[in-house]
């Protein structure tokens, strides 16, 4: 597998000629390489995007939408290849890539192809004196930087609104999972995008990513990734007055009251804990259960988690695959060790593992689904993002206590509340310091809704017209009557 950059409509290796290994985490084996791009490649990509901007920004929204829809058609036509590639690159079960990642990538492109044609701006009449109207202008060349956990899903979530609103894009996928973005780049011309409108460059975050966000011609940065990286990007871009959208880490709580639909709460909490090996920013990693049902809920959850076996991500029956890399696997295991040191009891899992009877996968990076109890709410394991198949479980006695524990971390991305008391659902949702609150469900997404976090989980909102507002600058035009 050889990944290449897309610059000015051409597929290119890095100017330096250097490469980075691409590893299949299910086997722990190198299976390809990607360009180790740097400043020179960024300069070429930004120059090419800048050249294309005048014409693309003047292209009618309907024509831009047609390009996005044709790209969506190509994603749909190549869905099997993309699902296989996403699974190989990331370690996620192919069933998940085929059911969630790839269909959602297609949907993102179609959603913004449609949204741009319904995007309207305001007008303010000054009685008998003047009329004001707002122009929404594309920004110019923008950077879209995405992480490894939902590679094509989050990549398209950024480039679709950026392109729809008339910007030219230099996008940088994660160096850990670049393959599906590369495949997409091979179809950009066929979809009808003029050369230079969408450029995709690969390489290390600290090298090519850093050069990209610093480039003087980059007007805005849309970033999804870790909080520390987000803070660094903010420190680099703020003095340059670039527009910035940051979707960062989380430490989400699932709050389970004793009047909930027990079976539904249990089944969904299993998913919200362990889907994608717990590597979804929206996973609920702190499970808070009302004392009266704590033991019953805990035992049922542990019993289900013990039955979850890691498997070959390529096997369509596998529900739990590999975590993304050796470094990430080791970080997860270190947190489990820390949990023991902090006084926690590992109720199930807790170890590295490999799929049974699969000699070809012994070098892969697998972690058993792990549930830990007995930890204080403010210990490190309950405060830091682990981003793996590891959850903690703790009892609470009152609604106030549950809310206070849920709000105790530096993060504020999402929360899940399980209750059949409607008044309580509204009350608790309003008290939670999060950008998203699900009641009696999880990961139910309407793409029109605002998406993002508060506190150290981010700044700004993606989704719906919010993303189109981010990728445009408003200008008031005042006309004297
Ligand atoms: P990361 O911050 O290490 O990397 C994200 C991207 O930023 C990658 O493409 C990387 O190459 C690039 N990057 C790294 N350093 C950079 C720099 N100095 N300048 C510019 N770009 C740089 O994050 P990750 O490990 O890939 O992803 C996991 C994190 O992403 C978790 O914290 C998770 O919670 C978060 N995440 C958040 C959301 C959300 O919507 N809030 C969604 C998914 C993942």
GROMACS .gro file of N, CA and C and ligand atoms in nm, residues 144-150 154 157-158 172-176 203-213 221 223-230 232-233 236 246-250 279-282 324 328 331 385 387 411 413 451-453 457-458 462, ligand 1:
model
  224
  144UNK      N    1  -0.803   2.142   0.713
  144UNK     CA    2  -0.889   2.047   0.783
  144UNK      C    3  -0.800   1.934   0.834
  145UNK      N    4  -0.794   1.919   0.965
  145UNK     CA    5  -0.702   1.819   1.025
  145UNK      C    6  -0.784   1.720   1.107
  146UNK      N    7  -0.767   1.592   1.077
  146UNK     CA    8  -0.856   1.492   1.139
  146UNK      C    9  -0.776   1.381   1.208
  147UNK      N   10  -0.840   1.309   1.302
  147UNK     CA   11  -0.771   1.206   1.381
  147UNK      C   12  -0.789   1.065   1.324
  148UNK      N   13  -0.742   0.965   1.399
  148UNK     CA   14  -0.740   0.828   1.348
  148UNK      C   15  -0.861   0.743   1.389
  149UNK      N   16  -0.943   0.791   1.481
  149UNK     CA   17  -1.042   0.696   1.536
  149UNK      C   18  -1.159   0.669   1.443
  150UNK      N   19  -1.203   0.774   1.370
  150UNK     CA   20  -1.310   0.756   1.270
  150UNK      C   21  -1.257   0.823   1.143
  154UNK      N   22  -1.465   1.142   0.993
  154UNK     CA   23  -1.437   1.277   1.042
  154UNK      C   24  -1.367   1.363   0.935
  157UNK      N   25  -1.645   1.495   0.729
  157UNK     CA   26  -1.726   1.586   0.812
  157UNK      C   27  -1.670   1.728   0.807
  158UNK      N   28  -1.540   1.738   0.778
  158UNK     CA   29  -1.476   1.870   0.769
  158UNK      C   30  -1.468   1.921   0.626
  172UNK      N   31  -0.539   1.735   0.609
  172UNK     CA   32  -0.436   1.643   0.658
  172UNK      C   33  -0.499   1.535   0.745
  173UNK      N   34  -0.510   1.414   0.692
  173UNK     CA   35  -0.561   1.304   0.775
  173UNK      C   36  -0.454   1.258   0.874
  174UNK      N   37  -0.495   1.177   0.969
  174UNK     CA   38  -0.397   1.123   1.065
  174UNK      C   39  -0.295   1.036   0.992
  175UNK      N   40  -0.170   1.050   1.034
  175UNK     CA   41  -0.064   0.967   0.976
  175UNK      C   42  -0.080   0.820   1.015
  176UNK      N   43  -0.163   0.794   1.117
  176UNK     CA   44  -0.182   0.656   1.163
  176UNK      C   45  -0.284   0.583   1.075
  203UNK      N   46   0.153   1.302   0.648
  203UNK     CA   47   0.280   1.311   0.722
  203UNK      C   48   0.254   1.331   0.870
  204UNK      N   49   0.361   1.359   0.941
  204UNK     CA   50   0.350   1.369   1.087
  204UNK      C   51   0.286   1.501   1.130
  205UNK      N   52   0.206   1.495   1.237
  205UNK     CA   53   0.138   1.614   1.285
  205UNK      C   54   0.235   1.725   1.321
  206UNK      N   55   0.342   1.689   1.392
  206UNK     CA   56   0.436   1.791   1.440
  206UNK      C   57   0.516   1.853   1.325
  207UNK      N   58   0.516   1.787   1.210
  207UNK     CA   59   0.592   1.842   1.095
  207UNK      C   60   0.495   1.907   0.996
  208UNK      N   61   0.427   1.824   0.918
  208UNK     CA   62   0.343   1.881   0.812
  208UNK      C   63   0.219   1.951   0.870
  209UNK      N   64   0.164   1.895   0.978
  209UNK     CA   65   0.046   1.957   1.041
  209UNK      C   66   0.080   2.095   1.095
  210UNK      N   67   0.193   2.101   1.162
  210UNK     CA   68   0.237   2.227   1.221
  210UNK      C   69   0.265   2.332   1.112
  211UNK      N   70   0.332   2.290   1.005
  211UNK     CA   71   0.362   2.383   0.894
  211UNK      C   72   0.231   2.433   0.833
  212UNK      N   73   0.133   2.346   0.826
  212UNK     CA   74   0.004   2.385   0.766
  212UNK      C   75  -0.067   2.492   0.849
  213UNK      N   76  -0.077   2.469   0.980
  213UNK     CA   77  -0.152   2.566   1.061
  213UNK      C   78  -0.078   2.701   1.071
  221UNK      N   79  -0.859   2.704   1.056
  221UNK     CA   80  -0.819   2.565   1.084
  221UNK      C   81  -0.936   2.495   1.152
  223UNK      N   82  -1.004   2.155   1.332
  223UNK     CA   83  -0.920   2.048   1.388
  223UNK      C   84  -1.002   1.956   1.476
  224UNK      N   85  -0.986   1.827   1.460
  224UNK     CA   86  -1.039   1.729   1.556
  224UNK      C   87  -0.923   1.642   1.600
  225UNK      N   88  -0.907   1.630   1.732
  225UNK     CA   89  -0.797   1.548   1.783
  225UNK      C   90  -0.785   1.568   1.933
  226UNK      N   91  -0.664   1.546   1.986
  226UNK     CA   92  -0.643   1.552   2.130
  226UNK      C   93  -0.643   1.696   2.183
  227UNK      N   94  -0.672   1.711   2.311
  227UNK     CA   95  -0.678   1.844   2.372
  227UNK      C   96  -0.541   1.912   2.372
  228UNK      N   97  -0.434   1.836   2.397
  228UNK     CA   98  -0.301   1.898   2.400
  228UNK      C   99  -0.264   1.951   2.261
  229UNK      N  100  -0.296   1.875   2.156
  229UNK     CA  101  -0.267   1.922   2.020
  229UNK      C  102  -0.351   2.046   1.990
  230UNK      N  103  -0.478   2.043   2.034
  230UNK     CA  104  -0.566   2.158   2.012
  230UNK      C  105  -0.511   2.284   2.078
  232UNK      N  106  -0.199   2.346   2.141
  232UNK     CA  107  -0.082   2.390   2.065
  232UNK      C  108  -0.126   2.467   1.940
  233UNK      N  109  -0.224   2.412   1.869
  233UNK     CA  110  -0.270   2.477   1.745
  233UNK      C  111  -0.330   2.614   1.779
  236UNK      N  112  -0.060   2.866   1.824
  236UNK     CA  113   0.007   2.905   1.700
  236UNK      C  114  -0.084   2.995   1.616
  246UNK      N  115  -1.224   2.375   1.716
  246UNK     CA  116  -1.151   2.268   1.784
  246UNK      C  117  -1.249   2.166   1.842
  247UNK      N  118  -1.237   2.041   1.799
  247UNK     CA  119  -1.315   1.931   1.856
  247UNK      C  120  -1.215   1.840   1.925
  248UNK      N  121  -1.219   1.838   2.059
  248UNK     CA  122  -1.108   1.776   2.133
  248UNK      C  123  -1.154   1.655   2.216
  249UNK      N  124  -1.077   1.623   2.317
  249UNK     CA  125  -1.099   1.500   2.394
  249UNK      C  126  -1.222   1.505   2.483
  250UNK      N  127  -1.251   1.391   2.545
  250UNK     CA  128  -1.367   1.383   2.634
  250UNK      C  129  -1.345   1.282   2.745
  279UNK      N  130  -1.274   0.374   2.138
  279UNK     CA  131  -1.199   0.484   2.074
  279UNK      C  132  -1.294   0.575   1.994
  280UNK      N  133  -1.401   0.617   2.059
  280UNK     CA  134  -1.488   0.720   2.001
  280UNK      C  135  -1.491   0.831   2.105
  281UNK      N  136  -1.473   0.955   2.057
  281UNK     CA  137  -1.467   1.066   2.154
  281UNK      C  138  -1.595   1.073   2.236
  282UNK      N  139  -1.705   1.014   2.186
  282UNK     CA  140  -1.834   1.023   2.254
  282UNK      C  141  -1.862   0.903   2.344
  324UNK      N  142  -0.557   0.103   1.801
  324UNK     CA  143  -0.497   0.154   1.678
  324UNK      C  144  -0.346   0.135   1.663
  328UNK      N  145  -0.053   0.323   2.159
  328UNK     CA  146  -0.183   0.347   2.220
  328UNK      C  147  -0.220   0.229   2.311
  331UNK      N  148  -0.035   0.268   2.630
  331UNK     CA  149  -0.090   0.377   2.712
  331UNK      C  150  -0.215   0.328   2.787
  385UNK      N  151  -0.848   1.131   2.988
  385UNK     CA  152  -0.905   1.053   2.877
  385UNK      C  153  -0.815   0.932   2.849
  387UNK      N  154  -0.935   0.663   2.625
  387UNK     CA  155  -0.964   0.641   2.483
  387UNK      C  156  -0.937   0.495   2.441
  411UNK      N  157  -1.308   1.811   3.101
  411UNK     CA  158  -1.372   1.794   2.971
  411UNK      C  159  -1.521   1.825   2.977
  413UNK      N  160  -1.756   1.713   2.671
  413UNK     CA  161  -1.802   1.681   2.534
  413UNK      C  162  -1.946   1.630   2.535
  451UNK      N  163  -2.275   2.030   1.696
  451UNK     CA  164  -2.189   1.925   1.751
  451UNK      C  165  -2.060   1.985   1.803
  452UNK      N  166  -2.028   1.958   1.930
  452UNK     CA  167  -1.901   2.007   1.983
  452UNK      C  168  -1.902   2.003   2.135
  453UNK      N  169  -1.791   2.047   2.193
  453UNK     CA  170  -1.779   2.037   2.338
  453UNK      C  171  -1.759   2.170   2.405
  457UNK      N  172  -1.297   2.033   2.599
  457UNK     CA  173  -1.338   1.947   2.486
  457UNK      C  174  -1.353   2.024   2.357
  458UNK      N  175  -1.332   2.155   2.361
  458UNK     CA  176  -1.330   2.224   2.233
  458UNK      C  177  -1.391   2.362   2.232
  462UNK      N  178  -1.955   2.214   1.511
  462UNK     CA  179  -1.969   2.162   1.375
  462UNK      C  180  -2.115   2.124   1.356
  482LIG     P1  181  -0.392   1.400   1.779
  482LIG     O1  182  -0.420   1.531   1.842
  482LIG     O2  183  -0.267   1.331   1.813
  482LIG     O3  184  -0.390   1.414   1.619
  482LIG     C1  185  -0.500   1.462   1.546
  482LIG     C2  186  -0.450   1.517   1.414
  482LIG     O4  187  -0.369   1.631   1.440
  482LIG     C3  188  -0.364   1.421   1.334
  482LIG     O5  189  -0.391   1.437   1.197
  482LIG     C4  190  -0.224   1.468   1.366
  482LIG     O6  191  -0.131   1.436   1.267
  482LIG     C5  192  -0.245   1.618   1.375
  482LIG     N1  193  -0.144   1.689   1.454
  482LIG     C6  194  -0.070   1.642   1.559
  482LIG     N2  195   0.013   1.738   1.604
  482LIG     C7  196  -0.010   1.848   1.528
  482LIG     C8  197   0.044   1.980   1.527
  482LIG     N3  198   0.141   2.018   1.612
  482LIG     N4  199  -0.002   2.068   1.437
  482LIG     C9  200  -0.100   2.032   1.351
  482LIG     N5  201  -0.154   1.908   1.345
  482LIG    C10  202  -0.110   1.817   1.433
  482LIG     O7  203  -0.519   1.312   1.809
  482LIG     P2  204  -0.541   1.158   1.774
  482LIG     O8  205  -0.461   1.076   1.870
  482LIG     O9  206  -0.523   1.138   1.628
  482LIG    O10  207  -0.696   1.141   1.806
  482LIG    C11  208  -0.749   1.105   1.929
  482LIG    C12  209  -0.805   1.226   2.000
  482LIG    O11  210  -0.904   1.288   1.918
  482LIG    C13  211  -0.876   1.192   2.129
  482LIG    O12  212  -0.839   1.286   2.227
  482LIG    C14  213  -1.023   1.208   2.095
  482LIG    O13  214  -1.107   1.238   2.204
  482LIG    C15  215  -1.018   1.318   1.998
  482LIG     N6  216  -1.138   1.320   1.915
  482LIG    C16  217  -1.229   1.420   1.937
  482LIG    C17  218  -1.346   1.422   1.862
  482LIG    C18  219  -1.448   1.530   1.881
  482LIG    O14  220  -1.536   1.544   1.796
  482LIG     N7  221  -1.442   1.609   1.988
  482LIG    C19  222  -1.369   1.323   1.767
  482LIG    C20  223  -1.274   1.223   1.749
  482LIG    C21  224  -1.157   1.223   1.824
   0.00000   0.00000   0.00000
